[in-house]
Coordinates of C-alpha atoms and ligand atoms in Angstrom, one line a residue:
M284 CA -55.9 -19.7 -7.9
D285 CA -55.5 -20.3 -11.6
G286 CA -54.9 -17.6 -14.1
L287 CA -57.7 -16.9 -16.6
M288 CA -55.8 -17.0 -19.8
Q289 CA -56.8 -19.0 -22.9
P290 CA -55.5 -22.6 -22.8
R291 CA -54.1 -22.6 -26.4
P292 CA -51.5 -25.2 -27.5
L293 CA -48.0 -24.2 -28.8
T294 CA -47.7 -25.9 -32.2
I295 CA -45.7 -25.9 -35.5
A296 CA -49.1 -25.7 -37.2
H297 CA -49.2 -22.1 -35.9
I298 CA -45.8 -21.4 -37.5
L299 CA -47.1 -22.6 -40.9
E300 CA -50.4 -20.7 -40.7
R301 CA -48.8 -17.5 -39.5
A302 CA -46.4 -17.6 -42.5
E303 CA -49.3 -18.1 -44.8
R304 CA -51.3 -15.2 -43.3
L305 CA -48.5 -12.7 -42.8
F306 CA -45.6 -13.5 -45.0
A307 CA -47.1 -15.4 -48.0
H308 CA -45.0 -13.4 -50.5
K309 CA -41.6 -13.9 -48.7
T310 CA -39.2 -16.1 -50.5
V311 CA -37.5 -19.5 -50.0
V312 CA -34.5 -19.8 -52.4
T313 CA -32.9 -23.2 -53.0
A314 CA -29.3 -23.3 -54.3
G315 CA -29.6 -19.8 -55.8
T316 CA -31.7 -21.2 -58.6
E317 CA -35.2 -22.1 -57.4
R318 CA -37.3 -19.3 -55.9
L319 CA -40.6 -20.1 -54.2
T320 CA -42.7 -18.1 -51.8
Y321 CA -44.0 -19.2 -48.4
A322 CA -47.4 -19.4 -50.0
D323 CA -46.0 -22.0 -52.5
V324 CA -44.1 -24.0 -49.8
C325 CA -47.0 -24.0 -47.4
G326 CA -49.4 -24.9 -50.2
N327 CA -47.2 -27.9 -51.0
A328 CA -47.1 -28.9 -47.3
R329 CA -51.0 -28.8 -47.4
R330 CA -50.9 -31.2 -50.4
L331 CA -48.4 -33.4 -48.6
A332 CA -50.8 -33.6 -45.7
T333 CA -53.4 -35.2 -47.9
A334 CA -50.8 -37.4 -49.7
L335 CA -49.4 -38.8 -46.4
A336 CA -53.0 -39.7 -45.4
A337 CA -53.5 -41.4 -48.8
L338 CA -50.4 -43.5 -48.3
G339 CA -51.8 -44.6 -45.0
V340 CA -49.1 -43.0 -42.9
P341 CA -50.7 -43.0 -39.4
A342 CA -50.5 -40.2 -36.8
G343 CA -47.4 -40.6 -34.7
A344 CA -45.6 -42.5 -37.5
R345 CA -42.0 -41.4 -38.2
V346 CA -41.5 -39.7 -41.5
G347 CA -37.8 -39.9 -42.4
T348 CA -35.9 -37.4 -44.5
F349 CA -32.5 -38.0 -46.1
A350 CA -31.9 -34.8 -47.8
G351 CA -29.9 -31.6 -48.2
N352 CA -31.3 -28.2 -47.3
S353 CA -34.0 -27.5 -49.9
R354 CA -37.5 -26.1 -50.1
R355 CA -38.9 -29.7 -50.7
H356 CA -37.2 -30.8 -47.4
L357 CA -38.8 -27.7 -45.8
E358 CA -42.2 -28.8 -47.1
V359 CA -41.7 -32.2 -45.3
Y360 CA -40.5 -30.3 -42.2
L361 CA -43.9 -28.7 -42.2
G362 CA -46.2 -31.3 -43.6
A363 CA -45.2 -34.1 -41.2
P364 CA -45.5 -32.4 -37.8
V365 CA -48.6 -30.3 -38.6
T366 CA -50.4 -33.5 -39.3
K367 CA -49.2 -35.0 -36.0
R368 CA -46.6 -37.3 -37.7
V369 CA -43.0 -37.1 -36.5
L370 CA -40.3 -35.6 -38.7
H371 CA -37.2 -37.7 -38.5
S372 CA -34.3 -36.0 -40.3
I373 CA -31.5 -38.5 -40.9
N374 CA -27.8 -37.5 -41.1
I375 CA -26.8 -38.2 -44.7
R376 CA -23.2 -38.8 -43.8
L377 CA -23.8 -41.8 -41.5
S378 CA -22.1 -45.2 -42.1
A379 CA -24.4 -47.8 -43.5
E380 CA -24.3 -49.5 -40.1
H381 CA -25.4 -46.4 -38.1
L382 CA -28.0 -45.5 -40.8
E383 CA -29.6 -48.9 -40.6
Y384 CA -29.6 -48.9 -36.8
I385 CA -31.3 -45.5 -36.7
V386 CA -34.0 -46.1 -39.3
N387 CA -34.8 -49.5 -37.8
H388 CA -34.8 -48.0 -34.3
A389 CA -37.0 -45.2 -35.3
E390 CA -39.2 -47.5 -37.5
D391 CA -39.6 -44.9 -40.2
D392 CA -42.8 -45.6 -42.1
V393 CA -41.8 -43.6 -45.2
V394 CA -38.5 -41.9 -46.1
F395 CA -38.1 -38.8 -48.4
V396 CA -34.8 -38.9 -50.1
D397 CA -32.9 -36.6 -52.4
R398 CA -32.5 -38.2 -55.8
G399 CA -28.8 -37.6 -55.7
L400 CA -28.5 -39.4 -52.3
L401 CA -30.3 -42.6 -53.4
P402 CA -27.0 -44.4 -53.8
R403 CA -26.2 -43.8 -50.2
I404 CA -29.4 -45.3 -48.8
W405 CA -31.0 -47.5 -51.4
P406 CA -28.4 -50.3 -50.9
S407 CA -29.7 -50.5 -47.3
A408 CA -33.4 -50.6 -48.3
G409 CA -33.6 -54.4 -48.0
R410 CA -32.5 -54.2 -44.4
L411 CA -35.0 -51.5 -43.5
P412 CA -38.3 -53.4 -43.2
S413 CA -40.4 -50.7 -41.6
V414 CA -40.1 -48.4 -44.6
R415 CA -43.2 -48.8 -46.8
Y416 CA -42.5 -46.0 -49.3
W417 CA -39.4 -44.2 -50.6
V418 CA -40.3 -40.7 -51.9
V419 CA -37.7 -39.3 -54.2
L420 CA -37.1 -35.5 -54.0
P421 CA -36.0 -34.1 -57.4
D422 CA -32.7 -32.3 -56.9
G423 CA -31.5 -31.6 -60.4
T424 CA -29.4 -34.7 -60.5
G425 CA -30.0 -37.5 -62.9
T426 CA -29.2 -40.3 -60.5
A427 CA -30.9 -43.6 -61.5
I428 CA -34.2 -44.3 -59.7
P429 CA -34.8 -47.9 -58.7
A430 CA -37.7 -49.6 -60.5
D431 CA -39.6 -50.6 -57.4
P432 CA -43.3 -50.2 -56.5
R433 CA -42.3 -48.6 -53.2
V434 CA -40.4 -45.8 -54.9
L435 CA -42.5 -42.7 -55.6
D436 CA -41.8 -39.3 -57.1
Y437 CA -42.3 -36.4 -54.8
D438 CA -43.5 -33.9 -57.4
E439 CA -46.0 -36.3 -58.8
L440 CA -47.2 -37.2 -55.3
I441 CA -47.8 -33.5 -54.5
A442 CA -49.3 -32.7 -57.9
G443 CA -51.8 -35.6 -57.5
A444 CA -52.9 -34.5 -54.1
E445 CA -55.6 -32.0 -53.1
P446 CA -54.5 -29.5 -50.6
F447 CA -55.9 -29.7 -47.0
T448 CA -57.9 -26.5 -46.8
G449 CA -58.7 -26.4 -43.1
S450 CA -56.7 -25.1 -40.1
F451 CA -54.1 -27.5 -38.9
E452 CA -53.9 -25.5 -35.7
D453 CA -57.5 -26.1 -34.9
T454 CA -56.9 -29.9 -35.0
F455 CA -54.6 -29.6 -31.9
A456 CA -56.1 -29.8 -28.4
L457 CA -54.2 -28.2 -25.6
A458 CA -52.6 -31.5 -24.5
D459 CA -51.5 -32.1 -28.1
E460 CA -48.7 -29.5 -27.7
N461 CA -46.8 -32.3 -26.1
L462 CA -47.1 -34.6 -29.0
A463 CA -43.8 -35.6 -30.7
A464 CA -43.0 -33.4 -33.7
G465 CA -39.4 -34.2 -34.5
L466 CA -36.8 -36.9 -33.9
C467 CA -33.0 -36.4 -34.2
Y468 CA -30.4 -38.9 -33.2
T469 CA -27.2 -38.0 -31.5
S470 CA -23.9 -38.8 -33.2
G471 CA -23.2 -42.0 -31.3
T472 CA -19.6 -41.2 -30.5
T473 CA -20.0 -42.8 -27.1
G474 CA -22.3 -45.7 -27.7
P475 CA -25.3 -46.4 -30.0
P476 CA -27.0 -43.2 -31.4
K477 CA -29.8 -42.0 -29.2
G478 CA -33.0 -40.5 -30.4
V479 CA -34.1 -37.1 -29.1
L480 CA -37.9 -36.6 -29.4
Y481 CA -38.9 -33.0 -29.7
S482 CA -42.4 -32.0 -29.0
H483 CA -44.5 -29.2 -30.7
R484 CA -44.2 -27.2 -27.4
S485 CA -40.5 -27.6 -27.1
T486 CA -39.9 -26.6 -30.7
V487 CA -42.1 -23.5 -30.5
L488 CA -40.5 -22.4 -27.2
H489 CA -37.0 -23.0 -28.6
C490 CA -38.0 -20.9 -31.6
L491 CA -39.2 -18.1 -29.4
G492 CA -36.0 -18.4 -27.3
T493 CA -33.7 -18.0 -30.2
L494 CA -35.9 -15.2 -31.8
A495 CA -35.6 -13.1 -28.6
A496 CA -34.0 -9.7 -29.0
G497 CA -30.4 -9.7 -27.9
L498 CA -29.9 -13.3 -29.0
V499 CA -30.1 -14.4 -32.6
G500 CA -33.1 -12.0 -32.8
L501 CA -34.4 -13.0 -36.3
C502 CA -36.7 -10.5 -37.7
E503 CA -38.8 -9.9 -40.8
S504 CA -36.0 -8.0 -42.7
D505 CA -33.6 -10.9 -42.3
V506 CA -32.4 -13.2 -45.0
V507 CA -31.4 -16.4 -43.3
L508 CA -29.0 -19.0 -44.6
P509 CA -28.9 -22.2 -42.6
I510 CA -25.6 -23.7 -43.8
V511 CA -25.9 -26.1 -41.0
P512 CA -27.7 -29.2 -42.4
M513 CA -31.4 -29.6 -41.7
F514 CA -30.5 -33.0 -40.3
H515 CA -28.2 -31.4 -37.7
A516 CA -30.6 -30.8 -34.8
N517 CA -33.2 -29.2 -37.1
A518 CA -30.6 -26.8 -38.5
W519 CA -30.4 -25.2 -35.0
G520 CA -34.0 -24.1 -35.3
L521 CA -33.3 -21.6 -38.1
P522 CA -35.9 -22.8 -40.6
Y523 CA -38.8 -22.7 -38.2
G524 CA -37.4 -19.5 -36.6
A525 CA -37.1 -17.7 -40.0
M526 CA -40.7 -18.6 -40.8
M527 CA -42.0 -17.5 -37.5
A528 CA -40.2 -14.1 -37.9
G529 CA -41.2 -13.8 -41.6
A530 CA -37.6 -13.7 -42.7
S531 CA -36.6 -14.9 -46.1
L532 CA -34.9 -18.3 -46.3
V533 CA -31.9 -19.2 -48.5
L534 CA -31.2 -23.0 -48.6
P535 CA -27.9 -24.1 -50.1
G536 CA -29.2 -27.3 -51.7
S537 CA -26.8 -30.2 -51.8
S538 CA -23.5 -28.4 -52.3
A539 CA -21.4 -27.3 -49.4
E540 CA -18.7 -25.9 -51.7
P541 CA -17.2 -22.6 -50.2
A542 CA -17.5 -20.8 -53.5
H543 CA -21.2 -21.7 -53.8
L544 CA -22.0 -20.6 -50.2
L545 CA -20.1 -17.3 -50.6
R546 CA -21.9 -16.6 -53.8
L547 CA -25.2 -17.3 -52.2
M548 CA -24.4 -14.9 -49.3
E549 CA -23.4 -12.2 -51.7
T550 CA -26.2 -12.5 -54.3
E551 CA -29.0 -13.1 -51.9
R552 CA -27.8 -10.4 -49.5
V553 CA -27.9 -12.9 -46.6
T554 CA -28.0 -11.2 -43.2
V555 CA -27.9 -14.2 -40.9
A556 CA -26.0 -17.5 -41.4
G557 CA -25.2 -20.4 -39.2
A558 CA -22.5 -23.1 -39.6
V559 CA -20.0 -25.2 -37.6
P560 CA -16.5 -23.8 -37.3
T561 CA -14.9 -26.1 -39.9
V562 CA -17.3 -24.6 -42.5
W563 CA -16.5 -21.0 -41.4
T564 CA -12.8 -22.0 -41.7
S565 CA -13.4 -23.2 -45.3
L566 CA -15.1 -20.0 -46.3
A567 CA -12.4 -17.7 -44.8
P568 CA -10.0 -17.6 -47.7
G569 CA -12.7 -16.4 -50.1
L570 CA -14.1 -13.6 -47.9
G571 CA -12.2 -10.8 -49.6
A572 CA -13.5 -11.6 -53.0
H573 CA -17.2 -11.1 -52.1
D574 CA -19.5 -8.3 -51.1
L575 CA -20.9 -9.6 -47.8
S576 CA -21.9 -6.1 -46.5
A577 CA -25.5 -7.3 -45.9
T578 CA -24.3 -9.6 -43.1
R579 CA -25.4 -8.7 -39.6
F580 CA -25.1 -11.9 -37.6
L581 CA -23.0 -15.1 -38.0
L582 CA -23.7 -18.0 -35.8
G583 CA -21.1 -20.6 -34.9
G584 CA -21.5 -23.7 -32.7
G585 CA -21.3 -27.5 -32.5
S586 CA -17.7 -27.1 -31.4
A587 CA -15.6 -24.3 -30.1
V588 CA -15.1 -21.3 -32.4
P589 CA -11.5 -20.3 -32.1
A590 CA -11.1 -16.5 -31.3
A591 CA -8.7 -16.2 -34.2
L592 CA -11.4 -17.4 -36.6
S593 CA -14.0 -15.1 -35.3
E594 CA -11.6 -12.2 -35.6
T595 CA -10.9 -13.1 -39.2
Y596 CA -14.6 -12.5 -39.9
R597 CA -14.7 -9.3 -37.9
A598 CA -11.9 -7.9 -39.9
A599 CA -13.2 -9.1 -43.3
V600 CA -17.0 -8.9 -42.9
G601 CA -17.3 -6.5 -40.0
V602 CA -19.2 -9.1 -37.9
P603 CA -17.6 -11.6 -35.6
I604 CA -18.9 -15.2 -35.3
T605 CA -21.3 -15.3 -32.4
H606 CA -20.5 -18.3 -30.4
S607 CA -23.3 -20.7 -29.3
W608 CA -23.2 -23.8 -27.3
G609 CA -25.8 -26.6 -27.6
M610 CA -26.5 -30.2 -28.1
T611 CA -29.0 -32.3 -30.1
E612 CA -30.6 -32.9 -26.6
I613 CA -31.1 -29.1 -26.2
S614 CA -33.0 -28.5 -29.5
P615 CA -30.0 -27.5 -29.8
V616 CA -29.4 -24.0 -28.7
G617 CA -28.8 -23.5 -24.9
V618 CA -26.2 -20.7 -24.7
I619 CA -25.4 -17.7 -26.8
G620 CA -22.3 -15.5 -26.7
G621 CA -21.5 -11.9 -27.2
T622 CA -20.5 -8.9 -25.2
R623 CA -22.6 -6.8 -22.8
T624 CA -22.8 -3.1 -21.9
Q625 CA -20.2 -3.5 -19.2
H626 CA -17.6 -4.6 -21.9
R627 CA -18.2 -1.6 -24.1
D628 CA -15.1 0.3 -23.0
A629 CA -12.9 -2.7 -22.3
P630 CA -9.7 -3.1 -24.2
E631 CA -10.3 -5.0 -27.5
A632 CA -8.3 -8.0 -26.3
D633 CA -10.7 -8.4 -23.4
R634 CA -13.7 -8.1 -25.7
V635 CA -12.2 -10.8 -27.9
A636 CA -11.9 -13.0 -24.9
V637 CA -15.6 -12.4 -23.9
R638 CA -16.7 -13.2 -27.4
A639 CA -14.7 -16.5 -27.3
A640 CA -16.8 -17.6 -24.3
Q641 CA -19.7 -19.9 -25.2
G642 CA -21.9 -17.3 -23.6
Q643 CA -25.0 -17.0 -21.4
P644 CA -28.0 -19.3 -21.2
L645 CA -31.1 -18.4 -23.2
P646 CA -34.2 -17.4 -21.3
L647 CA -35.9 -20.4 -19.7
V648 CA -32.7 -22.4 -19.8
N649 CA -30.9 -23.1 -16.5
V650 CA -27.3 -24.2 -16.3
R651 CA -25.2 -25.4 -13.4
I652 CA -21.8 -27.0 -12.9
V653 CA -21.2 -29.8 -10.5
D654 CA -18.2 -31.7 -9.1
V655 CA -17.8 -34.8 -11.3
E656 CA -17.0 -37.0 -8.3
T657 CA -19.4 -35.7 -5.6
G658 CA -22.2 -34.3 -7.8
R659 CA -22.1 -31.2 -5.6
E660 CA -22.9 -27.9 -7.3
L661 CA -19.8 -25.6 -7.8
P662 CA -19.6 -21.9 -7.4
R663 CA -20.2 -19.5 -10.3
D664 CA -16.8 -17.8 -9.9
G665 CA -15.3 -18.3 -13.4
R666 CA -12.7 -20.6 -11.9
A667 CA -14.3 -23.8 -10.6
V668 CA -14.5 -26.4 -13.4
G669 CA -17.3 -28.9 -13.3
E670 CA -19.7 -31.0 -15.4
L671 CA -22.2 -28.8 -17.1
Q672 CA -25.9 -29.8 -16.4
V673 CA -28.9 -28.2 -18.1
A674 CA -32.6 -27.9 -17.5
G675 CA -35.3 -26.2 -19.4
P676 CA -38.5 -26.7 -21.5
W677 CA -36.6 -27.5 -24.7
V678 CA -34.1 -29.8 -23.0
A679 CA -34.5 -33.6 -23.4
G680 CA -36.0 -35.4 -20.4
G681 CA -35.3 -38.9 -21.8
Y682 CA -34.4 -40.7 -25.0
F683 CA -36.6 -42.5 -27.6
R684 CA -37.1 -46.1 -26.6
V685 CA -34.0 -46.5 -24.4
P686 CA -33.6 -46.2 -20.7
A687 CA -32.3 -42.7 -19.6
G688 CA -29.5 -44.4 -17.6
E689 CA -26.7 -42.1 -16.6
S690 CA -27.7 -39.2 -18.9
F691 CA -30.0 -37.5 -16.3
T692 CA -29.6 -36.6 -12.7
R693 CA -32.0 -37.6 -10.0
D694 CA -33.6 -34.2 -10.1
G695 CA -34.1 -34.4 -13.8
W696 CA -31.2 -32.3 -15.2
L697 CA -29.4 -33.3 -18.4
R698 CA -25.8 -34.3 -17.8
T699 CA -24.0 -32.9 -20.8
G700 CA -20.6 -34.7 -20.6
D701 CA -19.0 -31.2 -21.0
L702 CA -16.7 -29.5 -18.5
A703 CA -17.2 -25.8 -18.0
T704 CA -16.8 -22.8 -15.8
I705 CA -19.6 -20.2 -15.2
D706 CA -18.7 -16.7 -14.0
A707 CA -20.5 -14.3 -11.8
D708 CA -22.3 -12.8 -14.8
G709 CA -23.5 -16.2 -16.0
Y710 CA -21.0 -16.5 -18.8
L711 CA -20.2 -20.1 -19.6
R712 CA -16.8 -21.2 -20.9
L713 CA -16.4 -24.7 -22.1
V714 CA -13.2 -26.3 -20.9
D715 CA -13.5 -29.6 -22.8
R716 CA -15.7 -32.6 -23.3
I717 CA -14.9 -34.9 -20.4
K718 CA -13.8 -37.6 -22.8
D719 CA -11.5 -35.2 -24.7
L720 CA -9.6 -34.0 -21.7
I721 CA -6.0 -35.2 -21.6
K722 CA -4.7 -36.6 -18.4
S723 CA -1.0 -36.0 -18.1
G724 CA 0.8 -36.9 -14.9
G725 CA -2.3 -36.6 -12.8
E726 CA -3.2 -33.1 -14.2
W727 CA -5.7 -32.2 -16.8
I728 CA -4.9 -30.5 -20.1
S729 CA -7.8 -28.9 -22.0
S730 CA -7.7 -29.9 -25.7
V731 CA -10.0 -26.9 -26.5
E732 CA -7.6 -24.3 -24.9
L733 CA -4.6 -25.8 -26.7
E734 CA -6.4 -25.8 -30.0
G735 CA -7.3 -22.2 -29.5
A736 CA -3.7 -21.3 -28.9
I737 CA -2.5 -23.2 -32.0
A738 CA -5.3 -21.9 -34.2
S739 CA -4.1 -18.3 -33.4
H740 CA -1.0 -19.0 -35.6
P741 CA -1.9 -17.3 -39.0
D742 CA -0.9 -20.4 -41.1
V743 CA -3.0 -22.9 -39.1
V744 CA -6.3 -23.8 -41.0
E745 CA -7.5 -26.7 -38.8
V746 CA -6.2 -28.2 -35.6
A747 CA -7.3 -30.9 -33.2
V748 CA -5.4 -32.0 -30.1
V749 CA -5.9 -35.6 -28.8
A750 CA -4.4 -37.8 -26.1
R751 CA -1.8 -40.4 -26.9
P752 CA -1.3 -43.1 -24.3
D753 CA 2.1 -42.6 -22.6
P754 CA 3.8 -45.1 -20.3
R755 CA 5.2 -42.4 -18.0
W756 CA 2.5 -39.6 -18.0
V757 CA -0.6 -41.8 -18.8
E758 CA -1.5 -39.5 -21.7
R759 CA 0.3 -36.8 -23.6
P760 CA -1.1 -34.3 -26.1
V761 CA -0.6 -34.7 -29.9
A762 CA -1.6 -31.9 -32.2
Y763 CA -3.0 -32.7 -35.7
V764 CA -2.7 -29.6 -37.9
A765 CA -3.6 -28.6 -41.4
L766 CA -1.6 -25.6 -42.7
R767 CA -2.5 -23.0 -45.3
A768 CA -1.3 -24.1 -48.8
G769 CA 2.3 -23.0 -49.3
S770 CA 3.0 -22.5 -45.6
T771 CA 6.4 -23.6 -44.4
A772 CA 5.6 -23.5 -40.7
T773 CA 7.3 -26.2 -38.6
A774 CA 6.5 -27.9 -35.3
E775 CA 9.3 -25.8 -33.7
E776 CA 7.7 -22.6 -35.0
L777 CA 4.2 -23.6 -33.7
L778 CA 5.7 -24.5 -30.3
R779 CA 7.4 -21.1 -30.1
H780 CA 4.1 -19.5 -31.0
I781 CA 2.1 -21.1 -28.3
A782 CA 4.8 -21.2 -25.5
P783 CA 3.7 -17.8 -24.1
M784 CA 0.1 -18.9 -24.0
V785 CA 0.1 -22.3 -22.2
A786 CA 1.9 -24.0 -19.4
K787 CA 5.1 -25.7 -20.4
W788 CA 3.9 -29.2 -19.7
W789 CA 0.9 -28.6 -22.0
L790 CA 3.1 -28.3 -25.0
P791 CA 2.2 -31.1 -27.4
D792 CA 4.7 -34.0 -27.7
E793 CA 4.2 -34.0 -31.4
F794 CA 2.7 -32.1 -34.3
V795 CA 1.3 -34.2 -37.1
F796 CA 0.8 -32.3 -40.3
L797 CA -2.1 -33.4 -42.6
A798 CA -3.6 -31.9 -45.7
A799 CA -7.0 -31.9 -44.1
L800 CA -8.4 -33.3 -40.8
P801 CA -11.1 -36.0 -40.7
K802 CA -14.6 -34.7 -40.1
T803 CA -17.7 -36.3 -38.4
G804 CA -21.1 -36.6 -40.0
T805 CA -22.0 -33.1 -38.9
G806 CA -18.8 -31.6 -40.2
K807 CA -17.0 -31.3 -36.9
L808 CA -13.4 -32.4 -36.6
S809 CA -13.4 -36.1 -35.7
K810 CA -11.3 -36.6 -32.6
L811 CA -12.3 -40.3 -32.6
A812 CA -10.6 -40.9 -35.9
L813 CA -7.5 -39.0 -34.8
R814 CA -7.4 -40.7 -31.4
D815 CA -7.3 -44.0 -33.2
S816 CA -4.3 -42.9 -35.3
A817 CA -2.6 -41.4 -32.3
R818 CA -2.9 -44.7 -30.5
I819 CA -1.4 -46.6 -33.4
A820 CA 1.5 -44.2 -34.0
Ligands
ADP1031 P1 -22.2 -34.7 -31.5 O1 -21.1 -33.6 -31.5 O2 -22.0 -35.7 -30.4 O3 -22.5 -35.1 -32.9 P2 -24.1 -32.6 -30.9 O4 -24.1 -31.9 -32.2 O5 -25.3 -32.7 -30.1 O6 -23.6 -34.1 -31.1 O7 -22.9 -32.0 -30.0 C1 -23.0 -31.6 -28.7 C2 -21.6 -31.3 -28.2 O8 -20.9 -30.5 -29.1 C3 -21.6 -30.6 -26.9 O9 -21.8 -31.5 -25.8 C4 -20.2 -30.0 -26.9 O10 -19.2 -30.9 -26.4 C5 -20.0 -29.7 -28.3 N1 -20.2 -28.3 -28.6 C6 -21.4 -27.7 -29.1 N2 -21.3 -26.4 -29.2 C7 -20.0 -26.1 -28.7 C8 -19.3 -24.8 -28.6 N3 -19.8 -23.7 -28.9 N4 -18.0 -24.9 -28.1 C9 -17.5 -26.1 -27.7 N5 -18.1 -27.3 -27.9 C10 -19.4 -27.2 -28.3

């Protein structure tokens, strides 16, 4: 027997119209200088709806964005999906080769680009035949704008368009909740980048999942700063989540300078911020010079958050970095860390260890670990290590225009390529990416665990451990380290520091000291680049 509840679709249109109805006066601040309200931003999205129609951008067409975190970018975030077009946020740090591959693969019909970023994408324009219009987003820079009939000015486009005055939500039938709303490509570290095609339904459910109490739990009184770029898996759902909750948004604009971000956190009284660990590392030296007392929740993910880094924030700001694990394929948040009631009276060192775990799955997300060879499910005993697999309503079930191949199991779970343990309480601890594990003399060394040990030395700012081919042991660990300015720490000292924490045969064969470590397009440490140099050395 069916239930008798209303068959209403889950759509991003509801997020927009809810913000208009309930939180019209709440603010969206860009770069600390431009202050608009949700009424303004949603009003511009309504104008954009008409403008896209006038440009002949059909339903289902991909609308690319190549932009920093700004209110204009947010307007496209809303205006494209609520009109049944697909928002494709493009990583602005891609090589020309990957950029061209992705835009051509997505067949973007129109691309919205920050004026200051034109030099990074315009040289490729001739090789991007699907793009009929380039809409330039003013960003305060004076970068030259190409004289080309395909190039339009965003502000003029919006000013010249009448706002759509109806209800976007009413244009969605029940089945339309499964329409594509967003497209993000994976980084392509293990083959060509793959497109993850989010639906309205998956986006709304992911929003609700992260909004749930006890998780990120965004609420109306929050001031949310997505430092994580809006092209990195939809800024982890923070922009839509903030709007749904009625929280104010602070968008950093095009600068990722630590001083700029810290100033924004202080002056805007930011309560919730999210960033990858390398960014939290870059902000750490400046924490003492700012009043960050409004902070209530800091989110860290994308790669492992070293316990020492989280503790630095707990000491300086009073709030640890809450660990989260996810993937572009998981919208991206699948797992969130933190302690539970049972840990309340535990010794602090144990609580630190619990917080260092990636955490527990969000409601509606199922996780399991399986034996890599046999595919058999492994026990949740905190010891067995297996490949992590995930299933849930905001987990990808396939990729855009490529065969699913090895990425999914026969029963439809996503194979993550990560190795993890799961304990009896459901806490997940990531051991390593399968491809980052170091195989030494037939035994595995976890690069993540070694990095955590090395990062606990007070002079270590950044560390990445990669495998170097070795004639005797197959592979041996090499540690790449960036030290605090003025530090005189040596390899011997770091070895002495980690010796009590890891097995003797885990000790790196070499420490290579660099001023800074190479980063990927999403700001994570680039093991690929380091592995190449380890191989050559
Ligand atoms: P990529 O890193 O390939 O650009 P994603 O941003 O989707 O693409 O990254 C997903 C991967 O990042 C995960 O499979 C995992 O290896 C790693 N990752 C994400 N969050 C964490 C975390 N909290 N701890 C350790 N690794 C993480």
